[in-house]
Amino acid sequence: MKQDIPYLTCSPKTGTYGYRRWIPAKLKLIFIKNENEYKVSFKTKDFNEAFVKLTALNKWFDNLEAMVDGTANHNTGGEILTAAKSIIEQVERCLLYTSDAADDSLR
């Protein structure tokens, strides 16, 4: 078992690999459902498959962080624009949900 790879976890019970990363304060608005950590199960026991998924997820998370910082490289073939649109949609859905819940509580 390779235990020195950042953000890669392995369940001692099932042997399934996953991803676990601390959410910086500047990204907490984006990850509203998660409190302090972003956790994803890769649903695989194969290390090589998990490592490929880990690499892709790390790239996505780092690009997201760069977008929020304003340091994103805009020459990534539209990946950042797509991610930004997705984030905006998530935030809008959360704001609508919160607004609807507040309206319902006033009735």
Coordinates of C-alpha atoms in Angstrom, one line a residue:
M1 CA 0.0 0.0 0.0
K2 CA 1.4 3.4 -1.0
Q3 CA 0.5 5.7 1.9
D4 CA 2.6 8.7 1.0
I5 CA 0.4 10.0 -1.8
P6 CA -1.5 13.2 -0.8
Y7 CA -5.3 13.1 -0.8
L8 CA -5.4 9.3 -1.7
T9 CA -7.2 7.2 0.9
C10 CA -7.8 3.5 1.2
S11 CA -10.5 2.1 3.4
P12 CA -9.0 -0.5 5.8
K13 CA -12.3 -2.3 5.9
T14 CA -13.1 -2.6 2.2
G15 CA -9.8 -1.8 0.5
T16 CA -11.6 0.8 -1.7
Y17 CA -9.7 3.9 -2.7
G18 CA -11.0 7.4 -2.4
Y19 CA -10.1 11.1 -2.3
R20 CA -10.0 13.3 0.8
R21 CA -8.9 16.9 0.7
W22 CA -9.3 19.8 3.1
I23 CA -11.4 22.7 1.7
P24 CA -9.7 26.1 2.0
A25 CA -11.9 28.9 3.4
K26 CA -12.0 30.6 0.0
L27 CA -13.7 27.6 -1.6
K28 CA -16.2 26.8 1.2
L29 CA -19.0 28.7 -0.6
I30 CA -18.6 26.3 -3.6
F31 CA -18.6 23.1 -1.5
I32 CA -21.7 24.0 0.6
K33 CA -22.7 20.4 1.3
N34 CA -19.3 19.5 2.7
E35 CA -18.2 21.1 5.9
N36 CA -14.4 21.1 6.0
E37 CA -13.4 18.2 3.7
Y38 CA -14.1 17.1 0.2
K39 CA -14.5 13.3 0.1
V40 CA -15.1 11.1 -2.9
S41 CA -15.1 7.3 -3.2
F42 CA -13.3 6.1 -6.3
K43 CA -15.3 2.8 -6.0
T44 CA -12.3 0.7 -7.0
K45 CA -9.7 -1.5 -5.3
D46 CA -7.2 -1.1 -8.1
F47 CA -4.4 1.3 -7.2
N48 CA -3.6 2.2 -10.8
E49 CA -7.2 3.1 -11.6
A50 CA -7.5 5.1 -8.4
F51 CA -4.2 6.9 -9.2
V52 CA -5.6 8.0 -12.6
K53 CA -8.8 9.3 -10.9
L54 CA -6.7 11.0 -8.2
T55 CA -4.6 12.8 -10.8
A56 CA -7.7 14.1 -12.7
L57 CA -9.5 15.2 -9.5
N58 CA -6.3 17.0 -8.2
K59 CA -6.1 18.9 -11.5
W60 CA -9.8 19.9 -11.3
F61 CA -9.4 21.0 -7.7
D62 CA -6.3 23.0 -8.4
N63 CA -7.9 24.7 -11.4
L64 CA -10.9 25.5 -9.2
E65 CA -8.6 27.0 -6.6
A66 CA -6.8 29.0 -9.3
M67 CA -10.1 30.4 -10.6
V68 CA -11.1 31.6 -7.2
D69 CA -7.6 33.2 -6.7
G70 CA -7.7 34.8 -10.1
T71 CA -4.5 33.1 -11.2
A72 CA -6.1 30.5 -13.6
N73 CA -4.4 29.9 -16.9
H74 CA -7.0 30.8 -19.5
N75 CA -5.4 28.6 -22.2
T76 CA -6.7 25.3 -21.0
G77 CA -9.0 24.5 -23.8
G78 CA -12.2 25.7 -22.1
E79 CA -11.9 23.5 -19.1
I80 CA -11.8 26.4 -16.7
L81 CA -14.7 28.1 -18.4
T82 CA -16.8 24.9 -18.1
A83 CA -15.8 24.6 -14.5
A84 CA -16.7 28.2 -13.8
K85 CA -20.2 27.7 -15.4
S86 CA -20.7 24.6 -13.3
I87 CA -19.7 26.4 -10.1
I88 CA -22.1 29.3 -10.9
E89 CA -24.9 26.9 -11.5
Q90 CA -24.2 25.1 -8.2
V91 CA -24.1 28.4 -6.2
E92 CA -27.3 29.6 -7.9
R93 CA -29.1 26.3 -7.1
C94 CA -28.0 26.6 -3.5
L95 CA -29.1 30.2 -3.3
L96 CA -32.5 29.4 -4.8
Y97 CA -32.9 26.5 -2.3
T98 CA -32.0 28.7 0.6
S99 CA -34.3 31.4 -0.6
D100 CA -37.2 29.0 -1.1
A101 CA -36.7 27.5 2.4
A102 CA -36.7 31.0 3.9
D103 CA -39.9 31.9 2.0
D104 CA -41.6 28.7 3.2
S105 CA -40.7 29.4 6.8
L106 CA -42.4 32.8 6.6
R107 CA -45.7 31.3 5.4

